[in-house]
Coordinates of C-alpha atoms in Angstrom, one line a residue:
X270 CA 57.5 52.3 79.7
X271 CA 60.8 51.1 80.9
X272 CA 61.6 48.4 78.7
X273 CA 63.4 45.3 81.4
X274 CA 66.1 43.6 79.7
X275 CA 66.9 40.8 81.9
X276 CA 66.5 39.2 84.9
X277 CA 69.1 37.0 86.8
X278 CA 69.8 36.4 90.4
X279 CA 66.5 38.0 91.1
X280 CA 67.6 41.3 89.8
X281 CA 65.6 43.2 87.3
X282 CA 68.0 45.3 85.1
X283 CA 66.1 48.4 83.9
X284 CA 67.2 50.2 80.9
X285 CA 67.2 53.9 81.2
X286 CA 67.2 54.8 77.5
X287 CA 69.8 56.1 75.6
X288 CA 72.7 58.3 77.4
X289 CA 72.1 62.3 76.1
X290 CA 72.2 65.7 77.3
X291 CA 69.9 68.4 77.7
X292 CA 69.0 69.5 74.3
X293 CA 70.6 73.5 74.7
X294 CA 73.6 72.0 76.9
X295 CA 75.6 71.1 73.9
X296 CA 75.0 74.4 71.9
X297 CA 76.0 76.1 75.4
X298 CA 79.1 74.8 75.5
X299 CA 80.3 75.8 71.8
X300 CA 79.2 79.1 72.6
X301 CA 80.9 79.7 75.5
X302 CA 84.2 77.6 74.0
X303 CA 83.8 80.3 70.8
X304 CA 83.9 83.0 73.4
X305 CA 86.6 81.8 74.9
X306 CA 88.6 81.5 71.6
X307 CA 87.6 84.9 70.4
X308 CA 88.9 86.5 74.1
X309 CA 92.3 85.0 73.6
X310 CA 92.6 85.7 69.7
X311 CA 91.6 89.5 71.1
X312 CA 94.3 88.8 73.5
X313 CA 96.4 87.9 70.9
X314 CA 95.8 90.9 68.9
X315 CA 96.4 94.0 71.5
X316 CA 99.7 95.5 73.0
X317 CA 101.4 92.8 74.8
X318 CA 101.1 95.0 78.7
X319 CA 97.3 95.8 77.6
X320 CA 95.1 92.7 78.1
X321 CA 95.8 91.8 82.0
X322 CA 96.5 95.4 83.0
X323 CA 92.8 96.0 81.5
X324 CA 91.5 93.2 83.2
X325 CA 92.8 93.2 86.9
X326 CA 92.9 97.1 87.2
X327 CA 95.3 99.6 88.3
X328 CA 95.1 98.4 91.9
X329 CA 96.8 95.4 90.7
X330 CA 98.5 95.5 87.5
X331 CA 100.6 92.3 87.7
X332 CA 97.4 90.4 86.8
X333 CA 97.4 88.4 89.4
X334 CA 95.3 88.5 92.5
X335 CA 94.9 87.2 96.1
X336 CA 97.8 84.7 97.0
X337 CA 99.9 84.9 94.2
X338 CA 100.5 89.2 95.0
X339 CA 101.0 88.7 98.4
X340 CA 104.9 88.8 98.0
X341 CA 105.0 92.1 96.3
X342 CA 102.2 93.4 98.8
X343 CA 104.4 92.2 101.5
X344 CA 107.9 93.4 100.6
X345 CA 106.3 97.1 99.5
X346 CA 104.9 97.5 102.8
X347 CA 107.9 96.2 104.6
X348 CA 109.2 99.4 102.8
X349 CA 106.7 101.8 104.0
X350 CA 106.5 100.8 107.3
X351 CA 110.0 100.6 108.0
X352 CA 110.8 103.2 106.4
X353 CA 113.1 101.5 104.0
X354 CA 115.2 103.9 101.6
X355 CA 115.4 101.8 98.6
X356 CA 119.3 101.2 97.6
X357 CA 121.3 103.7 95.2
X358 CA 122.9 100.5 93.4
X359 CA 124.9 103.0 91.3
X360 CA 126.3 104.4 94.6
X361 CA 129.5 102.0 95.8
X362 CA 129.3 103.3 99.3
X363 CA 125.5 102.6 99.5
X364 CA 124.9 101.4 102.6
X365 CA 123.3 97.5 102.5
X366 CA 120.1 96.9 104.5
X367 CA 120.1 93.0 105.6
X368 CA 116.8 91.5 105.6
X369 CA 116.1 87.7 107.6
X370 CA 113.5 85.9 105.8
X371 CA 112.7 83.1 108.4
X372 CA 110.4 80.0 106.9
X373 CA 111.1 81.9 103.6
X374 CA 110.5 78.3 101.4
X375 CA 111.0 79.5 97.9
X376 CA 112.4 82.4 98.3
X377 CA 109.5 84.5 96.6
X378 CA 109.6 87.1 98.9
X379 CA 113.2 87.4 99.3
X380 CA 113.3 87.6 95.5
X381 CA 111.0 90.7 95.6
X382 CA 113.4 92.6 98.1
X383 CA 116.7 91.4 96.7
X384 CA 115.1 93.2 93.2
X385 CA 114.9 96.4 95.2
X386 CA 118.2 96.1 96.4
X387 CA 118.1 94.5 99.8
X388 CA 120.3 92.0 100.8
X389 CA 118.3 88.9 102.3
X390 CA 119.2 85.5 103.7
X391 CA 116.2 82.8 103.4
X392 CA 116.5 80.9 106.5
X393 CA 114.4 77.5 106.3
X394 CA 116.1 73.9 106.2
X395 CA 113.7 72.7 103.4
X396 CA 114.5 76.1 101.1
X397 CA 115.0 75.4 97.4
X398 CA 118.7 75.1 95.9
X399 CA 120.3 78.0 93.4
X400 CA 118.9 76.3 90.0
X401 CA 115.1 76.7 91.7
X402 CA 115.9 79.9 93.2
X403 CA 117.2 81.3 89.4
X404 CA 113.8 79.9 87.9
X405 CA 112.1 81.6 90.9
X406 CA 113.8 84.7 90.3
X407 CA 113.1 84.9 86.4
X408 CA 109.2 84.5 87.6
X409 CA 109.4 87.5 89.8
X410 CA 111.3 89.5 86.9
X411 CA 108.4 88.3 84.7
X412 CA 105.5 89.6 87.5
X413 CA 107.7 92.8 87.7
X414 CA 107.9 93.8 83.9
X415 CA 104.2 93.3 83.5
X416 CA 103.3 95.5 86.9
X417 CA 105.5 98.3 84.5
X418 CA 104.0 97.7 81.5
X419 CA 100.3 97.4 83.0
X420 CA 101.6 101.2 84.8
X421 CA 102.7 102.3 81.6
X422 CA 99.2 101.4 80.1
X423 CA 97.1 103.2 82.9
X424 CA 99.1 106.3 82.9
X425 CA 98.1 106.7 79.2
X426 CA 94.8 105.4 79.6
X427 CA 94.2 107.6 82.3
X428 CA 96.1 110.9 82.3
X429 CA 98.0 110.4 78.4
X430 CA 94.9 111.2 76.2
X431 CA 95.6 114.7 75.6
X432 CA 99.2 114.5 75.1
X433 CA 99.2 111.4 72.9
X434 CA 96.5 113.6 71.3
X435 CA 99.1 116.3 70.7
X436 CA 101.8 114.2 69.6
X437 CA 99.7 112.5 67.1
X438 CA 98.9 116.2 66.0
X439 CA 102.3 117.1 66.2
X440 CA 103.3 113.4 63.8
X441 CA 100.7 114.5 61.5
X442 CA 102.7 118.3 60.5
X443 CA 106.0 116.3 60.7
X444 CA 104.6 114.4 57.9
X445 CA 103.1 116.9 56.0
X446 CA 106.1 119.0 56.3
X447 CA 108.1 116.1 55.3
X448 CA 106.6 115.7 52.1
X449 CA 108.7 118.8 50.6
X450 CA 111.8 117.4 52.1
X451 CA 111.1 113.9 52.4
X452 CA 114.5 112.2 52.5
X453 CA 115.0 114.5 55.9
X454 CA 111.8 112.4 57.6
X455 CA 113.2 109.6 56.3
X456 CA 116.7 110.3 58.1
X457 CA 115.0 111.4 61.4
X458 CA 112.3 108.6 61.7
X459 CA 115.2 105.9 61.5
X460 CA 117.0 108.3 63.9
X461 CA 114.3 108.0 66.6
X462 CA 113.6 104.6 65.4
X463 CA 117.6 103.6 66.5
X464 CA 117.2 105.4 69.5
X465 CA 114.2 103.9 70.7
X466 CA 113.6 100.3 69.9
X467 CA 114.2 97.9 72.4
X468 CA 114.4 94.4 70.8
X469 CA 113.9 91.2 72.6
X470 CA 117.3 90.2 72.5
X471 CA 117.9 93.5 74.3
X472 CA 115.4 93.1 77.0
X473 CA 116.3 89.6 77.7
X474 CA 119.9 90.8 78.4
X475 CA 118.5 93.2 80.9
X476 CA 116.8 90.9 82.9
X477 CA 119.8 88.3 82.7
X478 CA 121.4 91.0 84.3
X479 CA 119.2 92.5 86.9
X480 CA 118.8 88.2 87.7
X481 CA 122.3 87.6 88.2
X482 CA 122.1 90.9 90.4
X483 CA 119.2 90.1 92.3
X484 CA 120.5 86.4 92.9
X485 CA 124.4 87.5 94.4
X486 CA 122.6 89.2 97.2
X487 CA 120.2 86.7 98.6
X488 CA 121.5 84.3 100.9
X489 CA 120.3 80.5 101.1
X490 CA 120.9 79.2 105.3
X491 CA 119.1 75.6 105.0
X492 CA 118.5 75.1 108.8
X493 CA 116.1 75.6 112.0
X494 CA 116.0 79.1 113.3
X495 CA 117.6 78.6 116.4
X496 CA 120.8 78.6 118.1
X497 CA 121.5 74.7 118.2
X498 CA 120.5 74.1 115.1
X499 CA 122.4 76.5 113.2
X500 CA 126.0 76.7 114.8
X501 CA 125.7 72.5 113.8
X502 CA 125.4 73.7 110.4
X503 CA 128.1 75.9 110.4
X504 CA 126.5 79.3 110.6
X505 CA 127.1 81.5 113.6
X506 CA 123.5 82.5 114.9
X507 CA 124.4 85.3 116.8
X508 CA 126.7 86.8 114.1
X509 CA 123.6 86.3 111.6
X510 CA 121.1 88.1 113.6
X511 CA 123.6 90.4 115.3
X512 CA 123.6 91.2 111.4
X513 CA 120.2 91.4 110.6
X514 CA 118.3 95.1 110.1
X515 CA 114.8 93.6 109.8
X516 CA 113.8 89.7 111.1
X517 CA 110.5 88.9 108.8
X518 CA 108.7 85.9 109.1
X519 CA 105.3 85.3 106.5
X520 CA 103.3 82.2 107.4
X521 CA 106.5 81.2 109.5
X522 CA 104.5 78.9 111.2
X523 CA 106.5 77.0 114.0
X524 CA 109.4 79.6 113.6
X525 CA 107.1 82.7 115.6
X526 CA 108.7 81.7 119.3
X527 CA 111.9 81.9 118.3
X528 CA 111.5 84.8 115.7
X529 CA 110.3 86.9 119.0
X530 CA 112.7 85.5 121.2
X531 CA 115.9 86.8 118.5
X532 CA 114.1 90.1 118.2
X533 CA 114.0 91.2 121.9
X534 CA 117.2 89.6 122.6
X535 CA 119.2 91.1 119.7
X536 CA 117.1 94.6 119.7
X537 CA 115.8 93.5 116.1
X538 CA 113.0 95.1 113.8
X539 CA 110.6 92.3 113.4
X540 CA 107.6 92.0 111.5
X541 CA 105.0 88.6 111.7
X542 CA 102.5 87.5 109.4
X543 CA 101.4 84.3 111.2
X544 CA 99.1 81.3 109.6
X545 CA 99.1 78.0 111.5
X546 CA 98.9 78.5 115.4
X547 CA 99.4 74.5 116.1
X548 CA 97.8 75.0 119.7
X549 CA 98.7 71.1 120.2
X550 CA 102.5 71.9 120.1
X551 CA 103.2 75.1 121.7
X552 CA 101.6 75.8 124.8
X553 CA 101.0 79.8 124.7
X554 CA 98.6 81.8 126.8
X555 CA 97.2 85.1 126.4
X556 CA 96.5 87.3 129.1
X557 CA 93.3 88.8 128.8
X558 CA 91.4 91.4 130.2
X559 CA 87.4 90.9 130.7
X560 CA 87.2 93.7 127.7
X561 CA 89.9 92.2 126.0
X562 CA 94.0 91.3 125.5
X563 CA 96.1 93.2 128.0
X564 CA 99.3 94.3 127.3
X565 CA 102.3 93.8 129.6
X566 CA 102.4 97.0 132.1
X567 CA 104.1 97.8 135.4
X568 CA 101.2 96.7 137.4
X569 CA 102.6 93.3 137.9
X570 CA 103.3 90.1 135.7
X571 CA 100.1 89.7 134.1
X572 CA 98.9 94.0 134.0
X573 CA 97.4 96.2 136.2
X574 CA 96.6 94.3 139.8
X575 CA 93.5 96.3 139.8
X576 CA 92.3 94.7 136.8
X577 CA 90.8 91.0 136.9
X578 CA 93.4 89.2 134.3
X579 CA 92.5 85.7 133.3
X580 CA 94.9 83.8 131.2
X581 CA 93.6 81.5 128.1
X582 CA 95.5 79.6 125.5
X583 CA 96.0 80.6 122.0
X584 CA 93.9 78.9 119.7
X585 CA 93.5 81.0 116.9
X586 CA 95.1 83.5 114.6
X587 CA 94.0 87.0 115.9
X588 CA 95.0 85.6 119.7
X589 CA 98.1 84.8 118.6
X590 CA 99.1 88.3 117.4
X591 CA 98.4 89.6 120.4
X592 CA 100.2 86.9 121.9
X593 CA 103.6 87.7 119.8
X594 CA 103.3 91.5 121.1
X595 CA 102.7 90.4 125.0
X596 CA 105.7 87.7 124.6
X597 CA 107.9 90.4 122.7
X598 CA 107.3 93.0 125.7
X599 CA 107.7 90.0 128.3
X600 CA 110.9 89.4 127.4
X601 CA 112.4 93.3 127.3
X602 CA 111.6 94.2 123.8
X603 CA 112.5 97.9 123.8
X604 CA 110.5 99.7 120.8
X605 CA 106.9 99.8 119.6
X606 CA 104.7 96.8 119.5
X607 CA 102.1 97.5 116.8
X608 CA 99.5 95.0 114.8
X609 CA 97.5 95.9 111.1
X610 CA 96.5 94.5 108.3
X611 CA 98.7 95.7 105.5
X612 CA 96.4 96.6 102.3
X613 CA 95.2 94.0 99.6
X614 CA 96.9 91.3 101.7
X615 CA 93.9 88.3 101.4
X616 CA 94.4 85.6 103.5
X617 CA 95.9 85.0 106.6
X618 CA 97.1 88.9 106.7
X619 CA 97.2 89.9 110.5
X620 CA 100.6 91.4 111.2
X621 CA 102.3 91.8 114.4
X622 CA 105.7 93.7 114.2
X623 CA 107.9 95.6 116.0
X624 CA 110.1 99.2 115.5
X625 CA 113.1 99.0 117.5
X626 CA 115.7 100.7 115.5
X627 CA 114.1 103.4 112.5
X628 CA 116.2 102.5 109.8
X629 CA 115.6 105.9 108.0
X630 CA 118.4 108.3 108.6

């Protein structure tokens, strides 16, 4: 029975009994809080590049997935499909490939090119300053000595088992050989142990340096992508884009008009990776087909005049990439107009770009 322990105002307060759990919840919990403990003290225990690389895969080594890879996703296949030669830094007459990163925010993918050696300029009037950029920077150094350490690891795991087989043979007659000379194994371990130790103090310098690197060639423009806008500020627009090898925009947003509009008017390499669409701000139609979007063609304004074209707005994210290529050949764009998904990108990954000038020699 439900005992009632009072009654006032004509409410009857019931007592429920005493607050508990289920009787295996709490024992769940400390088992699964012991696992928990044990995985990190594991963690804790292994080679430093082994734990994540042996969790995420060799698909995706940095140990991290979805959203927070997308930067290095994007930037390698900027390289691929561009053709991008990556930068002889030793070389002093190397020539500089200029990269625009439009909407670029924080600078996370402009950090992932400038490490390869590209020169970018982040172009966004709510970008970070040079103290945020540095700590972004050191992040993306971070991300890329794991992805080489978690590589390191799956080449051994994978194709090193017979040759770290043979060198452990090949340790084990060093030894026994040393043990009629052994002051010569002594001499030659500290050798190869002077040679090849790399203490921390030596790897931190390193990436101070590739930091300081990376940083003195990206560029921060804190201002609208347009015209207006940026000679106000103080930077000439055309001279910028007239500059430019490669205009990218990821999740640029409200930037995409103007993005296509610099492209075909300065004969730019462009590459879009839109998210919003804001249908309420800019008015856009797509010219469609009854099968589908129509391209721009020299059978009118709209396509073919034997064709039925009906025009709709743009309200979504795969019309809009169509959109961007029919705008981009409206206005004169002279090059190919292409659209794919680049691989592993999650997310809003649909990709409209354009070749107008191969940048491979």
């Amino acid at each position: 029975t439900i005992p009632v322990l009072n009654a006032r105002d004509g409410v009857t307060v019931h007592s429920r009994g005493e607050p508990h759990r289920p009787a295996d919840y709490a024992d769940k919990w400390q088992v699964e809080k012991k696992a928990r403990v044990s995985k990190l003290n594991a963690t804790k225990s292994q080679v430093p590049d082994e734990p994540r690389a042996a969790k995420f895969g060799p698909t995706n080594t940095d140990g991290r997935t979805g959203h927070g890879a997308r930067f290095r996703i994007v930037a390698n296949w900027l390289v691929e499909t561009f053709g991008l030669a990556i930068p002889d830094l030793s070389e002093p007459n190397c020539k500089a490939i200029h990269i625009l990163d439009v909407a670029g925010g924080g600078g996370r993918l402009s950090c992932e090119l400038a490490l390869m050696g590209f020169h970018c300029t982040v172009v966004d009037p709510r970008s970070v300053d040079d103290k945020k950029l540095a700590s972004v920077m050191e992040l993306t150094i971070r991300q890329h000595n794991h992805h080489e350490a978690a590589q390191r690891y799956f080449a051994r795991k994978n194709g090193g088992d017979m040759e770290e087989s043979n060198n452990r043979d090949a340790q084990k007659r060093s030894r026994s050989d040393s043990d009629e000379h052994p002051t010569d194994g002594i001499e030659e371990a500290h050798e190869n142990e002077s040679q090849t130790t790399n203490t921390p103090s030596n790897e931190k310098a390193k990436d101070t340096k590739r930091k300081t690197e990376a940083l003195s060639r990206i560029t921060l423009c804190r201002s609208l992508f347009d015209k207006d806008e940026m000679d106000k500020s103080g930077t000439d627009f055309d001279s910028l884009v007239g500059s430019a090898d490669i205009i990218v925009g990821l999740h640029c947003d409200g930037a995409v008009n103007a993005i296509v509009d610099a492209a075909a008017k300065f004969r730019k390499n462009f590459a879009i990776i839109p998210c919003c669409v804001f249908p309420s701000i800019f008015s856009r139609t797509l010219h469609v087909c009854p099968d589908g979007p129509c391209g721009h063609s020299e059978g009118g304004e709209d396509g073919n005049s034997n064709n039925e074209i009906i025009g709709v707005p743009v309200i979504d994210r795969g019309q809009l990439v169509h959109w961007i290529l029919q705008e981009a050949r409206r206005l004169g764009f002279e090059g190919d107009l292409l659209s794919c998904t680049p691989e592993r990108l999650v997310g809003a990954n649909e990709c409209a770009f354009g070749i107008a000038d191969p940048l491979t020699e």
